PDB file of C-alpha atoms in Angstrom:
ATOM      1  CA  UNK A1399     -51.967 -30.276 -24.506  1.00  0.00           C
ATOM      2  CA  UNK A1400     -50.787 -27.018 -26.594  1.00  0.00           C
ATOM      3  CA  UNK A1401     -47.780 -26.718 -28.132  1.00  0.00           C
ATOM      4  CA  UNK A1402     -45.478 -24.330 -27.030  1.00  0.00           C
ATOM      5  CA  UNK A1403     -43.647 -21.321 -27.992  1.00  0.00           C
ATOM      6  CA  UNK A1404     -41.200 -18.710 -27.222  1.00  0.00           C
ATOM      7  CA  UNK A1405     -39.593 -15.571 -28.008  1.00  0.00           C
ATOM      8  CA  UNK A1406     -37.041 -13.443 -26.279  1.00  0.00           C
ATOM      9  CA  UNK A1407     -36.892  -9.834 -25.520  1.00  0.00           C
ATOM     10  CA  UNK A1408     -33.493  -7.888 -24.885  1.00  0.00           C
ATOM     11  CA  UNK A1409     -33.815  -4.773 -23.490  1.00  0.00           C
ATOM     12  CA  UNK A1410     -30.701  -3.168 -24.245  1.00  0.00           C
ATOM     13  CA  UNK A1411     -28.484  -1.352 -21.863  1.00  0.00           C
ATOM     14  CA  UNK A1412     -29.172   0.998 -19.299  1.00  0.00           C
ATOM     15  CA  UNK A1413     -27.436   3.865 -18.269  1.00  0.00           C
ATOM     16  CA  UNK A1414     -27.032   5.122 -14.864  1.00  0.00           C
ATOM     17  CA  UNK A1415     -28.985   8.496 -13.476  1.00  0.00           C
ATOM     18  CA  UNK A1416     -26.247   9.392 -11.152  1.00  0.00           C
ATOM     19  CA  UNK A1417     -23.548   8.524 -12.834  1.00  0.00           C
ATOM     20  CA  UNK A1418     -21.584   8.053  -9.459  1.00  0.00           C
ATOM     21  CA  UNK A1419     -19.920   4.440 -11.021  1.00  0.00           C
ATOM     22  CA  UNK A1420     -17.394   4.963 -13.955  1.00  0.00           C
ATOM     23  CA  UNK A1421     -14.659   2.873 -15.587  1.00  0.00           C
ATOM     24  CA  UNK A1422     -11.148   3.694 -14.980  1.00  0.00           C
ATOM     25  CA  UNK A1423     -11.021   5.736 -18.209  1.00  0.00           C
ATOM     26  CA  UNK A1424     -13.997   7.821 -16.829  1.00  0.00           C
ATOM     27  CA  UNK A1425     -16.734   6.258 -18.751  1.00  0.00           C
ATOM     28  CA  UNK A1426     -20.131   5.758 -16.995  1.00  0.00           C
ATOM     29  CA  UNK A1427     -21.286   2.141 -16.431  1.00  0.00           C
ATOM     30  CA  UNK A1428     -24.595   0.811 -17.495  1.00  0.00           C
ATOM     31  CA  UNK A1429     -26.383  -1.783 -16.585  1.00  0.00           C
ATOM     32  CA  UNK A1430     -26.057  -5.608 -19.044  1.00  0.00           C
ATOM     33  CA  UNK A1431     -28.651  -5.727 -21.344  1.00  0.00           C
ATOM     34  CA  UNK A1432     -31.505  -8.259 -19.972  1.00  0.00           C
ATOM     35  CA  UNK A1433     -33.180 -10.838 -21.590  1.00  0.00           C
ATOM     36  CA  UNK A1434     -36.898 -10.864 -21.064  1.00  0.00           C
ATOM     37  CA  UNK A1435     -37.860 -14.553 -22.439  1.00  0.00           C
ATOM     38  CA  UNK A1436     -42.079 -15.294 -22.879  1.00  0.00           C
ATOM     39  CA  UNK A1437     -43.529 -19.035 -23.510  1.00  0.00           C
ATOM     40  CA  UNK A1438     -46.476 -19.136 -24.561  1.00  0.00           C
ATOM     41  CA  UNK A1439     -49.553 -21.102 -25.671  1.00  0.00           C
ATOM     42  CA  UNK A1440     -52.702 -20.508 -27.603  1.00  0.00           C
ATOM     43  CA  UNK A1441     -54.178 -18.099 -24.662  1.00  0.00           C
ATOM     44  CA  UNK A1442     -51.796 -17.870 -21.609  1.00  0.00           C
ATOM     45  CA  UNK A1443     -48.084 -17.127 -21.142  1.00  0.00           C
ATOM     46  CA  UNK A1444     -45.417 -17.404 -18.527  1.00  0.00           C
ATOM     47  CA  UNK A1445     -43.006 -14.155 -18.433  1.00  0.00           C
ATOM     48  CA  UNK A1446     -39.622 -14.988 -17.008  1.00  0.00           C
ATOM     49  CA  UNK A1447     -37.471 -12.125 -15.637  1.00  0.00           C
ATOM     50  CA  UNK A1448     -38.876  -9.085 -16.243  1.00  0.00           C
ATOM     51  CA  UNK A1449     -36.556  -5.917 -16.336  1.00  0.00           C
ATOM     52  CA  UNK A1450     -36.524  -3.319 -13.276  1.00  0.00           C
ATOM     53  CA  UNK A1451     -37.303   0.060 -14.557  1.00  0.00           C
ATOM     54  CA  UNK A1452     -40.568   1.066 -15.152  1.00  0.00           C
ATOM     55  CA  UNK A1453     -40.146   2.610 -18.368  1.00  0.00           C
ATOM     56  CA  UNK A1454     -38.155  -0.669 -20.000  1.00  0.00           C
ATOM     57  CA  UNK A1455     -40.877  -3.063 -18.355  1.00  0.00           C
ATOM     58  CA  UNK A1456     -43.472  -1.081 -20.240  1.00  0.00           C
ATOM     59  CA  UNK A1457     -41.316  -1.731 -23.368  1.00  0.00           C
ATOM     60  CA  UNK A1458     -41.577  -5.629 -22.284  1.00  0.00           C
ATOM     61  CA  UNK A1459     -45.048  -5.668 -21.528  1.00  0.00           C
ATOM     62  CA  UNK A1460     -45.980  -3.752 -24.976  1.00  0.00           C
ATOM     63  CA  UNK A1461     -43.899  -6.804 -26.742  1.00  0.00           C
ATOM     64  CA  UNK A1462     -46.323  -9.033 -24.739  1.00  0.00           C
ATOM     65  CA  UNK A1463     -49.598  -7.532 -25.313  1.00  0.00           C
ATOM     66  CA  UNK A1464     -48.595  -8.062 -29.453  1.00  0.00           C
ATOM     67  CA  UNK A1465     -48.613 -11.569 -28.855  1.00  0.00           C
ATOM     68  CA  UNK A1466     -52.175 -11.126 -27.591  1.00  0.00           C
ATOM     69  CA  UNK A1467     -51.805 -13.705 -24.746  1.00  0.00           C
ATOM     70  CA  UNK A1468     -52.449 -13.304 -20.989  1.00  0.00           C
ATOM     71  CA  UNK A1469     -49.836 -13.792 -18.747  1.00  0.00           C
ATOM     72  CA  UNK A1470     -50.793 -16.056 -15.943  1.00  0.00           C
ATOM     73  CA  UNK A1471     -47.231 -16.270 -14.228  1.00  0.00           C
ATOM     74  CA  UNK A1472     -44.272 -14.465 -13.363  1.00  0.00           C
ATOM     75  CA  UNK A1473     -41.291 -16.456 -12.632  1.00  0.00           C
ATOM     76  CA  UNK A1474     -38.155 -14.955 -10.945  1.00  0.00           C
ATOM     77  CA  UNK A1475     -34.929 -17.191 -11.867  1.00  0.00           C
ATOM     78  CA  UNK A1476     -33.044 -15.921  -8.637  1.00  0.00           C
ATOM     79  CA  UNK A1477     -33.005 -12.833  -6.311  1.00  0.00           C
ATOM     80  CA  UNK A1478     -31.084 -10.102  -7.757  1.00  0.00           C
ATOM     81  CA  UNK A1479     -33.922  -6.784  -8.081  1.00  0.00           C
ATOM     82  CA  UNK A1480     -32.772  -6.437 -12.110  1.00  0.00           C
ATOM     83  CA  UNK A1481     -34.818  -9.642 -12.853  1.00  0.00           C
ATOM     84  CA  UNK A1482     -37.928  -8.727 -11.147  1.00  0.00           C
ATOM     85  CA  UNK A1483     -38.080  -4.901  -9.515  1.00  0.00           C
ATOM     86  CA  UNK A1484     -40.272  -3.929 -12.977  1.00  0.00           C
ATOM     87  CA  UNK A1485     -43.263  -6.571 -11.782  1.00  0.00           C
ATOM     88  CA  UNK A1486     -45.709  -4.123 -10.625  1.00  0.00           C
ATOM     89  CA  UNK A1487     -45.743  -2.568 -14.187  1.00  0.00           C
ATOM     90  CA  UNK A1488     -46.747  -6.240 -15.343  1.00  0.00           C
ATOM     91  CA  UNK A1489     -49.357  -6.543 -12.612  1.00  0.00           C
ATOM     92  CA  UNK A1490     -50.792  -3.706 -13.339  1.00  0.00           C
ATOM     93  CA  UNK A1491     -52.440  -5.007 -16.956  1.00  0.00           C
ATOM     94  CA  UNK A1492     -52.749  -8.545 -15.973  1.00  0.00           C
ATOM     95  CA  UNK A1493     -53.732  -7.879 -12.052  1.00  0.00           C
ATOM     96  CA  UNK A1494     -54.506 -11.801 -12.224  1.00  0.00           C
ATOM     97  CA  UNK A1495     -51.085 -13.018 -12.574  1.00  0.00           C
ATOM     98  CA  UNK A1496     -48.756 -14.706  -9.615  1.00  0.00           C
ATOM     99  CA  UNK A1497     -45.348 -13.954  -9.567  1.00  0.00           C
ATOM    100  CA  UNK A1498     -43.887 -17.194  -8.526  1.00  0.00           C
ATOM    101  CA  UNK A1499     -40.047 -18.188  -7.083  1.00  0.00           C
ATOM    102  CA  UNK A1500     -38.708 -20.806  -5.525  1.00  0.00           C
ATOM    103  CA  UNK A1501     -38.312 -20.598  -1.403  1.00  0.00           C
ATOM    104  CA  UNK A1502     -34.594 -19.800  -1.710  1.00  0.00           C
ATOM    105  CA  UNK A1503     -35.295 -17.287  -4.771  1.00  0.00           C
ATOM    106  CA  UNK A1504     -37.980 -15.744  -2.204  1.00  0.00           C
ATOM    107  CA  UNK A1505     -36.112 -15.416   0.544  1.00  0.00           C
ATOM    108  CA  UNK A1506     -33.475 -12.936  -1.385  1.00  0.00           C
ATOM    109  CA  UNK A1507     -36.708 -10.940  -2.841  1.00  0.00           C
ATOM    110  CA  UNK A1508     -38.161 -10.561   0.264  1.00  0.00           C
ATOM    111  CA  UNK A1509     -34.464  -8.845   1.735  1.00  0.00           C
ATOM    112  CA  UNK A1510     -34.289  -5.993  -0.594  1.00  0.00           C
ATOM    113  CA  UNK A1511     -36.229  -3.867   1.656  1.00  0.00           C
ATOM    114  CA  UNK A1512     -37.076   0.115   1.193  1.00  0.00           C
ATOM    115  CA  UNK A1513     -34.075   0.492   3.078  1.00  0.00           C
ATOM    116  CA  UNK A1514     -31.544  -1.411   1.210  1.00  0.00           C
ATOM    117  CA  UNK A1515     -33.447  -0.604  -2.460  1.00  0.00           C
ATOM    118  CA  UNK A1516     -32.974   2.687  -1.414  1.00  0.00           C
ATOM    119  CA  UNK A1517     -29.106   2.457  -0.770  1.00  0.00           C
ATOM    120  CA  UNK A1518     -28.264   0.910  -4.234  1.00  0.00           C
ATOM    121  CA  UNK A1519     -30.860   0.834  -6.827  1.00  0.00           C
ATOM    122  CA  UNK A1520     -32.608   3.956  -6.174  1.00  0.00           C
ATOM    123  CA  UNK A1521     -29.572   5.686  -5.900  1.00  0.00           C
ATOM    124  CA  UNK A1522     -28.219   4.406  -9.303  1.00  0.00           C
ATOM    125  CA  UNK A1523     -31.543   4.832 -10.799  1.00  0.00           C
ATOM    126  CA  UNK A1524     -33.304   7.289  -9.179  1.00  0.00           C
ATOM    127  CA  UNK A1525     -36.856   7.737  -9.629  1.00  0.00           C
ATOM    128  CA  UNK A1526     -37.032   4.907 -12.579  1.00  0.00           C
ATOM    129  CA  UNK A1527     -38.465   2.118 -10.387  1.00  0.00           C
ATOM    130  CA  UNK A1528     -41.612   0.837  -9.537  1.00  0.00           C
ATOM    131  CA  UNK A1529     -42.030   1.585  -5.739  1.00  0.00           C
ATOM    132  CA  UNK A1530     -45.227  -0.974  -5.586  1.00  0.00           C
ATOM    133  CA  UNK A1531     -44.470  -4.097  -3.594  1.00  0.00           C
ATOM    134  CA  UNK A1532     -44.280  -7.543  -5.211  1.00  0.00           C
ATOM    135  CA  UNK A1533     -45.722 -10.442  -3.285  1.00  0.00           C
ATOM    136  CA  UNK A1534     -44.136 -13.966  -4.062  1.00  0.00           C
ATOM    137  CA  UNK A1535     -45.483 -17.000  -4.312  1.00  0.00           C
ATOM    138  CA  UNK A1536     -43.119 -20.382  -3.399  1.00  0.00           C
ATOM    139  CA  UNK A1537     -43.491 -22.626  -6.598  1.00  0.00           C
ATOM    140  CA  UNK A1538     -41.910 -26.017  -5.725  1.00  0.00           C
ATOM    141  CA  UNK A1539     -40.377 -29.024  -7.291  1.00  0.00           C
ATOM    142  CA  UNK A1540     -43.642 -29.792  -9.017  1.00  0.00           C
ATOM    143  CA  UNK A1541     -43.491 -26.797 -10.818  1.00  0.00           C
ATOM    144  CA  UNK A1542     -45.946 -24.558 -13.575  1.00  0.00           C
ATOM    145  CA  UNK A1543     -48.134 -25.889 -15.751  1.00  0.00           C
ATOM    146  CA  UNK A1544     -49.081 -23.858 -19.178  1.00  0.00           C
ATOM    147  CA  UNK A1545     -51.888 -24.780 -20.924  1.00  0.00           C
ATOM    148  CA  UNK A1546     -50.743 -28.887 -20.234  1.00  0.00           C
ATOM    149  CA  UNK A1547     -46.857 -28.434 -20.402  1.00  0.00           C
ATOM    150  CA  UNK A1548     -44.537 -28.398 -17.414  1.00  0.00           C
ATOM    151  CA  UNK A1549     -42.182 -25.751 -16.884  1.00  0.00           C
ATOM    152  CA  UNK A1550     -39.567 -27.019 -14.327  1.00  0.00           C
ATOM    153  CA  UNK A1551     -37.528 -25.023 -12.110  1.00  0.00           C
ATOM    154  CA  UNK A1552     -34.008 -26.561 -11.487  1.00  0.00           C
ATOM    155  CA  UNK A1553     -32.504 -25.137  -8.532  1.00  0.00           C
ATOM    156  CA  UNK A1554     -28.686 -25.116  -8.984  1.00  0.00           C
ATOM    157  CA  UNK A1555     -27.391 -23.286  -6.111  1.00  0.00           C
ATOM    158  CA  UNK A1556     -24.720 -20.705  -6.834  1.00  0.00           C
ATOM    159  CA  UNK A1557     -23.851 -18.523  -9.590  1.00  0.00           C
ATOM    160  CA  UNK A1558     -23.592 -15.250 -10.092  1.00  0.00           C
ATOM    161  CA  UNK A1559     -25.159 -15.012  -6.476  1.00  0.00           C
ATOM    162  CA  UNK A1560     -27.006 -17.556  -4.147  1.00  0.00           C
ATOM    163  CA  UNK A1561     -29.784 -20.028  -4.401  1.00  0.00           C
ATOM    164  CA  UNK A1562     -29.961 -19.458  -8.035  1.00  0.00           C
ATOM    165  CA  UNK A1563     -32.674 -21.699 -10.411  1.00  0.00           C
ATOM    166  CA  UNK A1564     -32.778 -22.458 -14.348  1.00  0.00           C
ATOM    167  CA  UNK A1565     -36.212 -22.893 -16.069  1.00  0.00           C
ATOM    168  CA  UNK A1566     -36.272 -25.699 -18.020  1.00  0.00           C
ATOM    169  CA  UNK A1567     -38.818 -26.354 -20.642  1.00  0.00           C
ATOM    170  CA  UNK A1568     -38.695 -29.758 -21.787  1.00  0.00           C
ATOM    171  CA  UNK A1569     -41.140 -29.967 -24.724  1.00  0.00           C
ATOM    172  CA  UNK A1570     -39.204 -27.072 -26.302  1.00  0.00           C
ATOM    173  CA  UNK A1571     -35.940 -28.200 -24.641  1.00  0.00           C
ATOM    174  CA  UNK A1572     -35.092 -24.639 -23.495  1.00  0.00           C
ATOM    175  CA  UNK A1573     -33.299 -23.797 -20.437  1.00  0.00           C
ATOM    176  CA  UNK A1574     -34.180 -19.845 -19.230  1.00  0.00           C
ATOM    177  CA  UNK A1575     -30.749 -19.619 -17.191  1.00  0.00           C
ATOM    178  CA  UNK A1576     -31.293 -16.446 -15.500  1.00  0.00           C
ATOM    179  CA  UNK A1577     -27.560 -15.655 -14.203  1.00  0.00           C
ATOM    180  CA  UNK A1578     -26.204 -19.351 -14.520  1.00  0.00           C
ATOM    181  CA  UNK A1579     -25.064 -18.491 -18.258  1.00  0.00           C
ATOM    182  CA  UNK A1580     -23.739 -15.463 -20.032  1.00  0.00           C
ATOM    183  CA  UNK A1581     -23.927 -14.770 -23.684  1.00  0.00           C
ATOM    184  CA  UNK A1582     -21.439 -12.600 -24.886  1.00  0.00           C
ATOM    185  CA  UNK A1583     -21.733 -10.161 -22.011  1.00  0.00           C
ATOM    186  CA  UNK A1584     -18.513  -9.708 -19.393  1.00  0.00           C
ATOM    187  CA  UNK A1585     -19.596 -11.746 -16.069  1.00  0.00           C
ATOM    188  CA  UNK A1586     -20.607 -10.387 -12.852  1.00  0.00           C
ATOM    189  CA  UNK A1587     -18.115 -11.937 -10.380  1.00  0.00           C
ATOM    190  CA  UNK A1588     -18.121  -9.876  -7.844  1.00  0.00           C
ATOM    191  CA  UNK A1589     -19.933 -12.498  -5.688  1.00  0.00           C
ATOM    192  CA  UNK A1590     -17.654 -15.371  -6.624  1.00  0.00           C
ATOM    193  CA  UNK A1591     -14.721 -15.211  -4.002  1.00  0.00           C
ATOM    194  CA  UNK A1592     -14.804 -18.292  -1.199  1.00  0.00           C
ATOM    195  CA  UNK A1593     -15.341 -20.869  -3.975  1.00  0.00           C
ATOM    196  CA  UNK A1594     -17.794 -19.314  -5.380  1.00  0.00           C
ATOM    197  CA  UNK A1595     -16.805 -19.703  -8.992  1.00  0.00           C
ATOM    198  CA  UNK A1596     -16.284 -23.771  -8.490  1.00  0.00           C
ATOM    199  CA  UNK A1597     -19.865 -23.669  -7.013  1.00  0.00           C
ATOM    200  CA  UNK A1598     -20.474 -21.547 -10.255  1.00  0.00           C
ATOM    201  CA  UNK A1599     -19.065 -24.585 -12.477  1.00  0.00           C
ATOM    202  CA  UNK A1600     -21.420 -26.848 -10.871  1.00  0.00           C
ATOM    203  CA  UNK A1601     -24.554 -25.100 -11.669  1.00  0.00           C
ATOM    204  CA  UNK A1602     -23.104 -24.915 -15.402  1.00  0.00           C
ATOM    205  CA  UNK A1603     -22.857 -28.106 -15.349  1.00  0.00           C
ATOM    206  CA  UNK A1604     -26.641 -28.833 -14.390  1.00  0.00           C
ATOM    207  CA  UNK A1605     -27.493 -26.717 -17.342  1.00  0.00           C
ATOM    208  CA  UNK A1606     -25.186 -28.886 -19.594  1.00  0.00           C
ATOM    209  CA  UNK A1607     -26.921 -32.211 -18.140  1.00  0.00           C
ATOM    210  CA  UNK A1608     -30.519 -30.977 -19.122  1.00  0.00           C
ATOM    211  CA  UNK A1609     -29.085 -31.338 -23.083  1.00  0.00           C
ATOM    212  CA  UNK A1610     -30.961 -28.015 -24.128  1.00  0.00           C
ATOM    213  CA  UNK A1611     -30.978 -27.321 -27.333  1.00  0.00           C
ATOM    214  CA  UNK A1612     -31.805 -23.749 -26.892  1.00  0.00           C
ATOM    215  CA  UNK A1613     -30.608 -21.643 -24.010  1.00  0.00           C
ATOM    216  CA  UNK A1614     -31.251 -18.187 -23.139  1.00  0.00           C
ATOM    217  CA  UNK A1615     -29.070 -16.456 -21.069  1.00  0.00           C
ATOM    218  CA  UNK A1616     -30.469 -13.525 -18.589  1.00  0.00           C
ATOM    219  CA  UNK A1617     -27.615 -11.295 -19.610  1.00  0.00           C
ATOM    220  CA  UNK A1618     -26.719 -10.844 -23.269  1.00  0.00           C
ATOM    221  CA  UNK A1619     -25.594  -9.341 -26.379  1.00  0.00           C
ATOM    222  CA  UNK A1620     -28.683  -8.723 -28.596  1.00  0.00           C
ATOM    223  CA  UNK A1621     -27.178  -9.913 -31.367  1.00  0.00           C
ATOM    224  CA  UNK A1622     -26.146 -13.093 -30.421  1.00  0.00           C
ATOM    225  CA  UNK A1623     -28.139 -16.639 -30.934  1.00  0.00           C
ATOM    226  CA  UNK A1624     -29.191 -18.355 -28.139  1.00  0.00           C
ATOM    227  CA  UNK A1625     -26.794 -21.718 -27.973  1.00  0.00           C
ATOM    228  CA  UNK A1626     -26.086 -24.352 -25.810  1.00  0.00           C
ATOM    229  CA  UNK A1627     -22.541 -23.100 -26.294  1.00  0.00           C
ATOM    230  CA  UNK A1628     -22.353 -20.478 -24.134  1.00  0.00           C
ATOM    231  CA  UNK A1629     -22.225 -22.907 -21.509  1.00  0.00           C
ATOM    232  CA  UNK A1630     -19.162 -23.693 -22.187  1.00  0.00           C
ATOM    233  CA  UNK A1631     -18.002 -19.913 -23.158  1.00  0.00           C
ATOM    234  CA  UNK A1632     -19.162 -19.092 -19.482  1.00  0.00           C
ATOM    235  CA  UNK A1633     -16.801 -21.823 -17.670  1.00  0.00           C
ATOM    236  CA  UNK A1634     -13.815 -20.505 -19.989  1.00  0.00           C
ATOM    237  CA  UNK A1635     -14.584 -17.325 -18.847  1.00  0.00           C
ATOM    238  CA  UNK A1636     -14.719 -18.625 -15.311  1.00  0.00           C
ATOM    239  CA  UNK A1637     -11.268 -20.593 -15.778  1.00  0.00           C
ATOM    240  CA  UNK A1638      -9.878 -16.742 -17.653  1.00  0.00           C
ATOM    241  CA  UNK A1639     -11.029 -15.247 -13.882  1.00  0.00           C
ATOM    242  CA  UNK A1640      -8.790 -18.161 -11.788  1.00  0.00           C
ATOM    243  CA  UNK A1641      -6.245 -17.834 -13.736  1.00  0.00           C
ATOM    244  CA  UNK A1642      -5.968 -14.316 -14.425  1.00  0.00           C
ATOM    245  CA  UNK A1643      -6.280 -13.780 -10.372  1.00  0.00           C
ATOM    246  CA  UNK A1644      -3.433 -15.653  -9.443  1.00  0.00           C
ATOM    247  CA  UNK A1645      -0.973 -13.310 -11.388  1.00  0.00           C
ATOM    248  CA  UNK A1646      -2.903 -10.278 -10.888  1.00  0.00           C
ATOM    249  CA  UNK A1647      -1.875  -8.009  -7.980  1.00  0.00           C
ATOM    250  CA  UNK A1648      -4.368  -5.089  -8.492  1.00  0.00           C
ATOM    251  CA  UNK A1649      -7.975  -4.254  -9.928  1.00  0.00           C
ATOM    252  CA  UNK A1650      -6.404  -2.563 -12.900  1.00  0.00           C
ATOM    253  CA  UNK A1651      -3.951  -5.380 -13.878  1.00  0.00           C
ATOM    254  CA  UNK A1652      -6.497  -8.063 -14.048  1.00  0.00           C
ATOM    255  CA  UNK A1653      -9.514  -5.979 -15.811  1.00  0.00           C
ATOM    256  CA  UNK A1654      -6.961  -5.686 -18.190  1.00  0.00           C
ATOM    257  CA  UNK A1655      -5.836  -9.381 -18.608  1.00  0.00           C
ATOM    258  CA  UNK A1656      -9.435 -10.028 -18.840  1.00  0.00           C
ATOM    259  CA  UNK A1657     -10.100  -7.411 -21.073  1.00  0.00           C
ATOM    260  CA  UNK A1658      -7.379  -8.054 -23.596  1.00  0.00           C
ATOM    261  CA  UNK A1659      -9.020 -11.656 -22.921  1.00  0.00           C
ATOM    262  CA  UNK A1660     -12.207 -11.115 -24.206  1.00  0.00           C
ATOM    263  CA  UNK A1661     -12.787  -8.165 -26.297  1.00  0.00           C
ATOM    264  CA  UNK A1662     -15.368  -9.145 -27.661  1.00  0.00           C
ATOM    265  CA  UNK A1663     -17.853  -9.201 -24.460  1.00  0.00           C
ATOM    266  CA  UNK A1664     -19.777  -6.049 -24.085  1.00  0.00           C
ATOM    267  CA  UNK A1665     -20.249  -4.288 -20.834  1.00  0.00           C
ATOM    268  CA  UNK A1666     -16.844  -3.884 -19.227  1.00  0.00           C
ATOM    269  CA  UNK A1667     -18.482  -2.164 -16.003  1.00  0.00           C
ATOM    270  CA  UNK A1668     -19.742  -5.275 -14.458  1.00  0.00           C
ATOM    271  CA  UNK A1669     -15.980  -6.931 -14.436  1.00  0.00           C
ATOM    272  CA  UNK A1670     -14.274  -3.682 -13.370  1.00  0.00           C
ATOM    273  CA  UNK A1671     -16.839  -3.804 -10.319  1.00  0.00           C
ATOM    274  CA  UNK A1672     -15.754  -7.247 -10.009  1.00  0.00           C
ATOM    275  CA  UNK A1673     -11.761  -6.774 -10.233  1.00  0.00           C
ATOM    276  CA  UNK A1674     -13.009  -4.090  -7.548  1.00  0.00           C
ATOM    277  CA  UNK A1675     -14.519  -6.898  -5.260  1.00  0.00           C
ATOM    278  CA  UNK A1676     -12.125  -9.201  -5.839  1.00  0.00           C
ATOM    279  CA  UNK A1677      -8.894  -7.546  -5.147  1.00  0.00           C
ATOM    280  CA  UNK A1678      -9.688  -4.490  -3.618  1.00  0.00           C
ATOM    281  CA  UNK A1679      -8.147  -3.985  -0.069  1.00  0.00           C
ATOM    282  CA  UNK A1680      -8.442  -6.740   2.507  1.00  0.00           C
ATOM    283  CA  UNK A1681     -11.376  -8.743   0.247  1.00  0.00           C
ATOM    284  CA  UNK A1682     -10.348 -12.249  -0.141  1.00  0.00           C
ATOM    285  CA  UNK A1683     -10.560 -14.215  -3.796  1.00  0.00           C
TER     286      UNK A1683
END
């Protein structure tokens, strides 16, 4: 068996084409930055959520081919298109490698059609993203094997969106979280209503059971470790969100609150689409 390793890469924000979405004081959102995280062994890797332009997943896959190992796997933490859309870019230099999700993760992948790519991210991002369709592979409970190690996906149902998974390495104790944990980055809530953000606690607390001693979040500031503490920094956040809801009557007044909250998150354009979601007309919390 080889020992393993890791590193993480963060691409860093990414600005809108279209410019269509701004903050209330006109700014234009970008995108979180995304963490790209690679474990590796003496030949053969496994690349976890690769980014979803083409240009930023060459960036990633130029980081890879440093380390001079051949990725073998793809794995997909959950289904939202900024954690694998760039995949083709990857498949083109290693033409060998699976990309690999579990049946729930799949079954979001395989819904963002032409149609419905076309109606968000191609009209955010026009023209940035691989159009080259990415065929999934289930990987069950069993999960991948590098080089003699397991890598273990823990499904932990909902988070930021549904049928969400964690990685979990256990001979390096790290936990790739995808969307279950943020790291210094404003969350994207715009999917918790219904109990949602309960459901959201749970899954946290799956992470918190696996006692990782190093956990990388999918979203995150670059310059900030990866802890096991920003488990608990993402169910304050979550408890900020309840509480800041039940006094807040309008978008504006709880990005605000939340703001004012937590100033020292970065990306304010994924809450003020959530305070959008959340308490715009008719759309329940």
């Amino acid at each position: 068996m080889t020992a393993l390793q890791y590193d993480v890469f963060v691409t860093p924000a990414i600005a809108q084409s279209n410019g269509t979405l701004t903050l209330p004081n006109g700014d234009p959102m970008v995108w979180s930055p995304i963490a790209t995280t690679l474990i590796y062994g003496e030949h053969d890797a496994v690349l976890v959520d690769p980014p979803f332009t083409t240009d930023t997943t060459r960036d990633v896959l130029a980081w890879v081919e440093k380390t001079g190992r051949d990725i073998t796997e793809i794995y997909v933490t959950h289904g939202h298109g900024d954690h694998w859309l760039g995949a083709p870019v990857l498949l083109e230099r290693f033409p060998d490698a699976v990309v690999r999700a579990t049946a729930g993760t799949k079954v979001h992948m395989d819904a963002t059609t032409l149609e419905s790519r076309a109606e968000f991210w191609d009209a955010l991002f026009p023209g940035r993203i691989p159009t080259a369709p990415v065929t999934v592979q289930v990987v069950g409970k069993e999960g991948l094997s590098l080089e003699g190690n397991a890598l273990i996906p823990v499904e932990v149902g909902h988070s930021d969106s549904d049928d969400t998974t964690v990685l979990w390495v256990p001979s390096l104790k790290l936990a790739v979280t995808g969307d279950v944990v943020y790291n210094g980055t404003h969350l994207a809530i715009s999917e918790s209503a219904n109990g949602g953000r309960d459901a959201w606690r749970c899954a946290l607390d799956q992470v918190e059971a696996l006692g990782p001693e190093v956990v990388v979040a999918s979203h995150k500031d670059p310059a900030s470790p990866d802890s096991p503490a920003d488990i608990g920094r993402t169910r304050r956040y979550l408890d900020d969100v309840d509480r800041q809801l039940e006094s807040s009557t309008t978008p504006m007044e709880f990005f605000e609150k939340m703001t004012r909250l937590h100033p020292e998150r970065i990306n304010q354009g994924v809450l003020w689409f959530g305070a959008l979601a959340l308490l715009g007309d008719d759309v329940a919390q």
